[in-house]
């Protein structure tokens, strides 16, 4: 195998290792990320709080209606008892009764509205509880799947790193040194030659360079200085 081919294969392994390492990091980030579940929990908590407030308002309105009922009964009883004969007092009492009735109607309307809002909020709460259950189940399944993926990636990485180690051991140290130096500068040290063109910088290579590459020597692209590999 030519030196260029050995280095090209080494590069391929290193790229594969890099891609797997990125995938592993991304998968680890996904693990334990329960943002969606946490959001559903927060939304449920605020809906439950709203429901509590509405129920409290409803109870307060009912107490007030009861209280008004008692006052209405007392005023009504006084009005029709015949005890009060003074016309002014009677008129005042009648006014009081009318006022209390109006207030009670108003409160009853308000209580009805609060009740219907509470019912609606209760439906939303029930819906969110179910949604949260589904999300939690999905999240647990996803966690298991991610854990499996992480193990697979780790195993694949170990294998690839072994392979890279073996491939690097076969190559003479000077070539490795050159390869590392170009890699540091360019990101990728070896460029494939296709149809007489360096695939890294896309320049048409001079015939002499192509001939040297073909003869198996370590040739660098005159333009981008990468090591040329002719398949
Ligand atoms: Zn080039």
PDB file of C-alpha atoms and ligand atoms in Angstrom:
ATOM      1  CA  UNK A   1       0.000   0.000   0.000  1.00  0.00           C
ATOM      2  CA  UNK A   2       1.327   3.431  -0.883  1.00  0.00           C
ATOM      3  CA  UNK A   3       2.176   5.844   1.900  1.00  0.00           C
ATOM      4  CA  UNK A   4      -0.431   8.288   0.579  1.00  0.00           C
ATOM      5  CA  UNK A   5      -3.089   5.591   0.738  1.00  0.00           C
ATOM      6  CA  UNK A   6      -2.100   4.671   4.299  1.00  0.00           C
ATOM      7  CA  UNK A   7      -2.384   8.319   5.334  1.00  0.00           C
ATOM      8  CA  UNK A   8      -5.679   8.661   3.493  1.00  0.00           C
ATOM      9  CA  UNK A   9      -7.061   5.683   5.399  1.00  0.00           C
ATOM     10  CA  UNK A  10      -5.767   7.103   8.656  1.00  0.00           C
ATOM     11  CA  UNK A  11      -7.557  10.353   7.844  1.00  0.00           C
ATOM     12  CA  UNK A  12     -10.745   8.460   7.087  1.00  0.00           C
ATOM     13  CA  UNK A  13     -10.575   6.740  10.472  1.00  0.00           C
ATOM     14  CA  UNK A  14      -9.925  10.019  12.256  1.00  0.00           C
ATOM     15  CA  UNK A  15     -12.886  11.657  10.530  1.00  0.00           C
ATOM     16  CA  UNK A  16     -15.086   8.753  11.529  1.00  0.00           C
ATOM     17  CA  UNK A  17     -13.873   9.024  15.140  1.00  0.00           C
ATOM     18  CA  UNK A  18     -14.617  12.761  15.122  1.00  0.00           C
ATOM     19  CA  UNK A  19     -18.134  12.212  13.766  1.00  0.00           C
ATOM     20  CA  UNK A  20     -18.842   9.505  16.365  1.00  0.00           C
ATOM     21  CA  UNK A  21     -17.497  11.710  19.162  1.00  0.00           C
ATOM     22  CA  UNK A  22     -19.788  14.521  18.068  1.00  0.00           C
ATOM     23  CA  UNK A  23     -22.748  12.162  17.919  1.00  0.00           C
ATOM     24  CA  UNK A  24     -21.866  10.859  21.399  1.00  0.00           C
ATOM     25  CA  UNK A  25     -21.666  14.383  22.851  1.00  0.00           C
ATOM     26  CA  UNK A  26     -24.990  15.282  21.269  1.00  0.00           C
ATOM     27  CA  UNK A  27     -26.663  12.125  22.555  1.00  0.00           C
ATOM     28  CA  UNK A  28     -25.326  12.765  26.064  1.00  0.00           C
ATOM     29  CA  UNK A  29     -26.759  16.295  25.896  1.00  0.00           C
ATOM     30  CA  UNK A  30     -30.167  14.857  24.951  1.00  0.00           C
ATOM     31  CA  UNK A  31     -30.005  12.485  27.910  1.00  0.00           C
ATOM     32  CA  UNK A  32     -31.529  14.014  31.061  1.00  0.00           C
ATOM     33  CA  UNK A  33     -32.913  16.902  29.022  1.00  0.00           C
ATOM     34  CA  UNK A  34     -36.500  16.918  30.257  1.00  0.00           C
ATOM     35  CA  UNK A  35     -37.362  20.419  29.049  1.00  0.00           C
ATOM     36  CA  UNK A  36     -40.669  19.352  27.462  1.00  0.00           C
ATOM     37  CA  UNK A  37     -41.790  17.473  30.595  1.00  0.00           C
ATOM     38  CA  UNK A  38     -40.707  20.350  32.851  1.00  0.00           C
ATOM     39  CA  UNK A  39     -42.684  22.810  30.734  1.00  0.00           C
ATOM     40  CA  UNK A  40     -45.819  20.666  30.922  1.00  0.00           C
ATOM     41  CA  UNK A  41     -45.391  20.405  34.719  1.00  0.00           C
ATOM     42  CA  UNK A  42     -45.046  24.181  35.049  1.00  0.00           C
ATOM     43  CA  UNK A  43     -48.114  24.756  32.911  1.00  0.00           C
ATOM     44  CA  UNK A  44     -50.103  22.232  34.980  1.00  0.00           C
ATOM     45  CA  UNK A  45     -49.052  23.949  38.209  1.00  0.00           C
ATOM     46  CA  UNK A  46     -50.219  27.347  36.972  1.00  0.00           C
ATOM     47  CA  UNK A  47     -53.549  25.921  35.735  1.00  0.00           C
ATOM     48  CA  UNK A  48     -54.091  24.178  39.078  1.00  0.00           C
ATOM     49  CA  UNK A  49     -53.397  27.438  40.867  1.00  0.00           C
ATOM     50  CA  UNK A  50     -55.926  29.241  38.656  1.00  0.00           C
ATOM     51  CA  UNK A  51     -58.486  26.512  39.392  1.00  0.00           C
ATOM     52  CA  UNK A  52     -57.889  26.911  43.123  1.00  0.00           C
ATOM     53  CA  UNK A  53     -58.438  30.653  42.897  1.00  0.00           C
ATOM     54  CA  UNK A  54     -61.665  30.221  40.938  1.00  0.00           C
ATOM     55  CA  UNK A  55     -63.008  27.654  43.416  1.00  0.00           C
ATOM     56  CA  UNK A  56     -62.177  30.001  46.269  1.00  0.00           C
ATOM     57  CA  UNK A  57     -63.987  32.879  44.497  1.00  0.00           C
ATOM     58  CA  UNK A  58     -66.972  30.633  43.925  1.00  0.00           C
ATOM     59  CA  UNK A  59     -67.200  29.646  47.586  1.00  0.00           C
ATOM     60  CA  UNK A  60     -66.864  33.281  48.698  1.00  0.00           C
ATOM     61  CA  UNK A  61     -69.693  34.295  46.342  1.00  0.00           C
ATOM     62  CA  UNK A  62     -71.911  31.460  47.667  1.00  0.00           C
ATOM     63  CA  UNK A  63     -71.338  32.576  51.262  1.00  0.00           C
ATOM     64  CA  UNK A  64     -72.187  36.126  50.345  1.00  0.00           C
ATOM     65  CA  UNK A  65     -75.368  34.973  48.577  1.00  0.00           C
ATOM     66  CA  UNK A  66     -76.368  32.994  51.688  1.00  0.00           C
ATOM     67  CA  UNK A  67     -75.724  36.015  53.856  1.00  0.00           C
ATOM     68  CA  UNK A  68     -77.842  38.209  51.566  1.00  0.00           C
ATOM     69  CA  UNK A  69     -80.583  35.594  51.703  1.00  0.00           C
ATOM     70  CA  UNK A  70     -80.676  35.853  55.495  1.00  0.00           C
ATOM     71  CA  UNK A  71     -80.780  39.646  55.353  1.00  0.00           C
ATOM     72  CA  UNK A  72     -83.561  39.520  52.740  1.00  0.00           C
ATOM     73  CA  UNK A  73     -85.618  37.172  54.887  1.00  0.00           C
ATOM     74  CA  UNK A  74     -85.240  39.394  57.939  1.00  0.00           C
ATOM     75  CA  UNK A  75     -86.164  42.551  55.979  1.00  0.00           C
ATOM     76  CA  UNK A  76     -89.099  40.774  54.296  1.00  0.00           C
ATOM     77  CA  UNK A  77     -90.360  39.448  57.591  1.00  0.00           C
ATOM     78  CA  UNK A  78     -90.179  42.958  59.112  1.00  0.00           C
ATOM     79  CA  UNK A  79     -91.964  44.479  56.122  1.00  0.00           C
ATOM     80  CA  UNK A  80     -94.897  42.096  56.180  1.00  0.00           C
ATOM     81  CA  UNK A  81     -95.117  41.602  59.937  1.00  0.00           C
ATOM     82  CA  UNK A  82     -97.301  44.646  60.413  1.00  0.00           C
ATOM     83  CA  UNK A  83     -95.072  45.850  63.232  1.00  0.00           C
ATOM     84  CA  UNK A  84     -93.864  48.829  61.239  1.00  0.00           C
ATOM     85  CA  UNK A  85     -96.521  51.410  60.581  1.00  0.00           C
ATOM     86  CA  UNK A  86     -94.497  54.529  59.913  1.00  0.00           C
ATOM     87  CA  UNK A  87     -94.793  55.120  56.097  1.00  0.00           C
ATOM     88  CA  UNK A  88     -91.259  56.531  55.828  1.00  0.00           C
ATOM     89  CA  UNK A  89     -89.805  53.543  57.606  1.00  0.00           C
ATOM     90  CA  UNK A  90     -91.844  51.226  55.378  1.00  0.00           C
ATOM     91  CA  UNK A  91     -90.583  52.948  52.230  1.00  0.00           C
ATOM     92  CA  UNK A  92     -87.022  52.699  53.490  1.00  0.00           C
ATOM     93  CA  UNK A  93     -87.465  49.013  54.197  1.00  0.00           C
ATOM     94  CA  UNK A  94     -88.880  48.448  50.715  1.00  0.00           C
ATOM     95  CA  UNK A  95     -85.876  50.253  49.203  1.00  0.00           C
ATOM     96  CA  UNK A  96     -83.578  48.106  51.263  1.00  0.00           C
ATOM     97  CA  UNK A  97     -85.311  44.958  50.008  1.00  0.00           C
ATOM     98  CA  UNK A  98     -85.073  46.068  46.371  1.00  0.00           C
ATOM     99  CA  UNK A  99     -81.388  46.912  46.829  1.00  0.00           C
ATOM    100  CA  UNK A 100     -80.613  43.557  48.471  1.00  0.00           C
ATOM    101  CA  UNK A 101     -82.440  41.643  45.704  1.00  0.00           C
ATOM    102  CA  UNK A 102     -80.521  43.504  43.001  1.00  0.00           C
ATOM    103  CA  UNK A 103     -77.270  42.764  44.747  1.00  0.00           C
ATOM    104  CA  UNK A 104     -78.160  39.103  45.109  1.00  0.00           C
ATOM    105  CA  UNK A 105     -78.972  38.822  41.384  1.00  0.00           C
ATOM    106  CA  UNK A 106     -75.670  40.433  40.538  1.00  0.00           C
ATOM    107  CA  UNK A 107     -73.765  38.048  42.805  1.00  0.00           C
ATOM    108  CA  UNK A 108     -75.613  35.026  41.420  1.00  0.00           C
ATOM    109  CA  UNK A 109     -74.651  36.002  37.891  1.00  0.00           C
ATOM    110  CA  UNK A 110     -71.041  36.439  38.945  1.00  0.00           C
ATOM    111  CA  UNK A 111     -71.075  33.085  40.761  1.00  0.00           C
ATOM    112  CA  UNK A 112     -72.407  31.368  37.624  1.00  0.00           C
ATOM    113  CA  UNK A 113     -69.690  32.883  35.502  1.00  0.00           C
ATOM    114  CA  UNK A 114     -67.009  31.844  37.989  1.00  0.00           C
ATOM    115  CA  UNK A 115     -68.458  28.346  38.029  1.00  0.00           C
ATOM    116  CA  UNK A 116     -68.313  27.997  34.272  1.00  0.00           C
ATOM    117  CA  UNK A 117     -64.741  29.301  34.250  1.00  0.00           C
ATOM    118  CA  UNK A 118     -63.825  26.797  36.964  1.00  0.00           C
ATOM    119  CA  UNK A 119     -65.360  23.962  34.919  1.00  0.00           C
ATOM    120  CA  UNK A 120     -63.413  25.004  31.860  1.00  0.00           C
ATOM    121  CA  UNK A 121     -60.184  25.232  33.862  1.00  0.00           C
ATOM    122  CA  UNK A 122     -60.884  21.816  35.377  1.00  0.00           C
ATOM    123  CA  UNK A 123     -61.114  20.382  31.838  1.00  0.00           C
ATOM    124  CA  UNK A 124     -57.816  22.005  30.925  1.00  0.00           C
ATOM    125  CA  UNK A 125     -56.192  20.613  34.084  1.00  0.00           C
ATOM    126  CA  UNK A 126     -57.461  17.091  33.295  1.00  0.00           C
ATOM    127  CA  UNK A 127     -56.157  17.419  29.713  1.00  0.00           C
ATOM    128  CA  UNK A 128     -52.762  18.591  30.910  1.00  0.00           C
ATOM    129  CA  UNK A 129     -52.511  15.759  33.453  1.00  0.00           C
ATOM    130  CA  UNK A 130     -53.076  13.230  30.641  1.00  0.00           C
ATOM    131  CA  UNK A 131     -50.658  15.025  28.343  1.00  0.00           C
ATOM    132  CA  UNK A 132     -48.032  15.035  31.084  1.00  0.00           C
ATOM    133  CA  UNK A 133     -48.446  11.272  31.603  1.00  0.00           C
ATOM    134  CA  UNK A 134     -47.893  10.674  27.870  1.00  0.00           C
ATOM    135  CA  UNK A 135     -44.889  12.980  27.818  1.00  0.00           C
ATOM    136  CA  UNK A 136     -43.334  11.270  30.838  1.00  0.00           C
ATOM    137  CA  UNK A 137     -43.776   7.831  29.288  1.00  0.00           C
ATOM    138  CA  UNK A 138     -42.271   9.055  26.016  1.00  0.00           C
ATOM    139  CA  UNK A 139     -39.419  10.653  27.922  1.00  0.00           C
ATOM    140  CA  UNK A 140     -38.640   7.427  29.809  1.00  0.00           C
ATOM    141  CA  UNK A 141     -38.661   5.440  26.566  1.00  0.00           C
ATOM    142  CA  UNK A 142     -36.422   8.003  24.946  1.00  0.00           C
ATOM    143  CA  UNK A 143     -34.015   7.869  27.894  1.00  0.00           C
ATOM    144  CA  UNK A 144     -33.685   4.101  27.510  1.00  0.00           C
ATOM    145  CA  UNK A 145     -33.137   4.442  23.780  1.00  0.00           C
ATOM    146  CA  UNK A 146     -30.534   7.163  24.293  1.00  0.00           C
ATOM    147  CA  UNK A 147     -28.700   5.053  26.866  1.00  0.00           C
ATOM    148  CA  UNK A 148     -28.516   2.211  24.324  1.00  0.00           C
ATOM    149  CA  UNK A 149     -27.268   4.597  21.619  1.00  0.00           C
ATOM    150  CA  UNK A 150     -24.600   5.959  23.954  1.00  0.00           C
ATOM    151  CA  UNK A 151     -23.326   2.455  24.692  1.00  0.00           C
ATOM    152  CA  UNK A 152     -23.250   1.629  20.983  1.00  0.00           C
ATOM    153  CA  UNK A 153     -21.364   4.815  20.160  1.00  0.00           C
ATOM    154  CA  UNK A 154     -18.836   4.188  22.934  1.00  0.00           C
ATOM    155  CA  UNK A 155     -18.197   0.648  21.703  1.00  0.00           C
ATOM    156  CA  UNK A 156     -17.857   1.847  18.100  1.00  0.00           C
ATOM    157  CA  UNK A 157     -15.431   4.544  19.208  1.00  0.00           C
ATOM    158  CA  UNK A 158     -13.247   2.065  21.082  1.00  0.00           C
ATOM    159  CA  UNK A 159     -13.055  -0.113  17.967  1.00  0.00           C
ATOM    160  CA  UNK A 160     -12.263   2.832  15.718  1.00  0.00           C
ATOM    161  CA  UNK A 161      -9.565   4.140  18.042  1.00  0.00           C
ATOM    162  CA  UNK A 162      -7.920   0.688  18.091  1.00  0.00           C
ATOM    163  CA  UNK A 163      -8.041   0.604  14.320  1.00  0.00           C
ATOM    164  CA  UNK A 164      -6.550   4.082  14.113  1.00  0.00           C
ATOM    165  CA  UNK A 165      -3.769   3.102  16.510  1.00  0.00           C
ATOM    166  CA  UNK A 166      -2.927   0.057  14.398  1.00  0.00           C
ATOM    167  CA  UNK A 167      -3.055   2.037  11.150  1.00  0.00           C
ATOM    168  CA  UNK A 168      -0.811   4.756  12.574  1.00  0.00           C
ATOM    169  CA  UNK A 169       1.711   2.178  13.841  1.00  0.00           C
ATOM    170  CA  UNK A 170       2.177   0.905  10.289  1.00  0.00           C
ATOM    171  CA  UNK A 171       3.180   4.331   8.967  1.00  0.00           C
ATOM    172  CA  UNK A 172       6.678   5.716   9.243  1.00  0.00           C
ATOM    173  CA  UNK A 173       6.950   8.394  11.984  1.00  0.00           C
ATOM    174  CA  UNK A 174       8.188  11.135   9.656  1.00  0.00           C
ATOM    175  CA  UNK A 175       5.144  10.778   7.440  1.00  0.00           C
ATOM    176  CA  UNK A 176       2.894  10.865  10.508  1.00  0.00           C
ATOM    177  CA  UNK A 177       4.619  14.016  11.676  1.00  0.00           C
ATOM    178  CA  UNK A 178       4.087  15.698   8.321  1.00  0.00           C
ATOM    179  CA  UNK A 179       0.491  14.519   8.287  1.00  0.00           C
ATOM    180  CA  UNK A 180      -0.147  15.968  11.774  1.00  0.00           C
ATOM    181  CA  UNK A 181       1.467  19.256  10.847  1.00  0.00           C
ATOM    182  CA  UNK A 182      -0.672  19.728   7.735  1.00  0.00           C
ATOM    183  CA  UNK A 183      -3.724  18.567   9.671  1.00  0.00           C
ATOM    184  CA  UNK A 184      -3.135  21.246  12.294  1.00  0.00           C
ATOM    185  CA  UNK A 185      -2.990  23.901   9.585  1.00  0.00           C
ATOM    186  CA  UNK A 186      -5.665  22.690   7.196  1.00  0.00           C
ATOM    187  CA  UNK A 187      -7.992  20.433   9.123  1.00  0.00           C
ATOM    188  CA  UNK A 188      -7.520  17.610   6.598  1.00  0.00           C
ATOM    189  CA  UNK A 189      -3.993  16.626   5.528  1.00  0.00           C
ATOM    190  CA  UNK A 190      -4.675  14.323   2.603  1.00  0.00           C
ATOM    191  CA  UNK A 191      -6.488  15.308  -0.580  1.00  0.00           C
ATOM    192  CA  UNK A 192      -7.881  12.861  -3.087  1.00  0.00           C
ATOM    193  CA  UNK A 193      -6.987  13.309  -6.734  1.00  0.00           C
ATOM    194  CA  UNK A 194      -9.832  12.821  -9.181  1.00  0.00           C
ATOM    195  CA  UNK A 195      -9.556  13.381 -12.917  1.00  0.00           C
ATOM    196  CA  UNK A 196      -6.275  15.172 -12.404  1.00  0.00           C
ATOM    197  CA  UNK A 197      -7.827  17.588  -9.923  1.00  0.00           C
ATOM    198  CA  UNK A 198      -6.977  18.055  -6.222  1.00  0.00           C
ATOM    199  CA  UNK A 199     -10.345  17.562  -4.537  1.00  0.00           C
ATOM    200  CA  UNK A 200      -9.397  19.828  -1.640  1.00  0.00           C
ATOM    201  CA  UNK A 201      -8.538  22.996  -3.554  1.00  0.00           C
ATOM    202  CA  UNK A 202      -9.984  21.965  -6.949  1.00  0.00           C
ATOM    203  CA  UNK A 203      -6.933  22.911  -8.930  1.00  0.00           C
ATOM    204  CA  UNK A 204      -5.829  21.042 -12.043  1.00  0.00           C
ATOM    205  CA  UNK A 205      -2.579  19.386 -11.088  1.00  0.00           C
ATOM    206  CA  UNK A 206       0.502  19.656 -13.340  1.00  0.00           C
ATOM    207  CA  UNK A 207       1.367  16.469 -15.236  1.00  0.00           C
ATOM    208  CA  UNK A 208       4.671  16.048 -13.384  1.00  0.00           C
ATOM    209  CA  UNK A 209       2.898  16.120 -10.006  1.00  0.00           C
ATOM    210  CA  UNK A 210       0.393  13.581 -11.243  1.00  0.00           C
ATOM    211  CA  UNK A 211       3.160  11.311 -12.461  1.00  0.00           C
ATOM    212  CA  UNK A 212       5.007  11.486  -9.120  1.00  0.00           C
ATOM    213  CA  UNK A 213       1.762  10.748  -7.293  1.00  0.00           C
ATOM    214  CA  UNK A 214       1.102   7.785  -9.567  1.00  0.00           C
ATOM    215  CA  UNK A 215       4.573   6.371  -8.899  1.00  0.00           C
ATOM    216  CA  UNK A 216       3.672   6.120  -5.189  1.00  0.00           C
ATOM    217  CA  UNK A 217       5.799   8.916  -3.756  1.00  0.00           C
ATOM    218  CA  UNK A 218       4.598  11.349  -1.131  1.00  0.00           C
ATOM    219  CA  UNK A 219       3.613  14.362  -3.228  1.00  0.00           C
ATOM    220  CA  UNK A 220       2.047  17.572  -1.933  1.00  0.00           C
ATOM    221  CA  UNK A 221      -0.369  19.671  -3.938  1.00  0.00           C
ATOM    222  CA  UNK A 222       1.507  22.689  -5.291  1.00  0.00           C
ATOM    223  CA  UNK A 223      -1.499  24.855  -4.516  1.00  0.00           C
ATOM    224  CA  UNK A 224      -2.899  23.806  -1.106  1.00  0.00           C
ATOM    225  CA  UNK A 225       0.169  21.833   0.088  1.00  0.00           C
ATOM    226  CA  UNK A 226      -1.882  18.821   1.144  1.00  0.00           C
ATOM    227  CA  UNK A 227      -0.592  15.311   0.574  1.00  0.00           C
ATOM    228  CA  UNK A 228      -2.056  13.962  -2.666  1.00  0.00           C
ATOM    229  CA  UNK A 229      -3.695  10.562  -2.818  1.00  0.00           C
ATOM    230  CA  UNK A 230      -4.490   9.038  -6.190  1.00  0.00           C
ATOM    231  CA  UNK A 231      -6.914   6.123  -5.772  1.00  0.00           C
TER     232      UNK A 231
HETATM  233 ZN1  LIG B   1      -4.728  21.075  -3.515  1.00  0.00          ZN
END
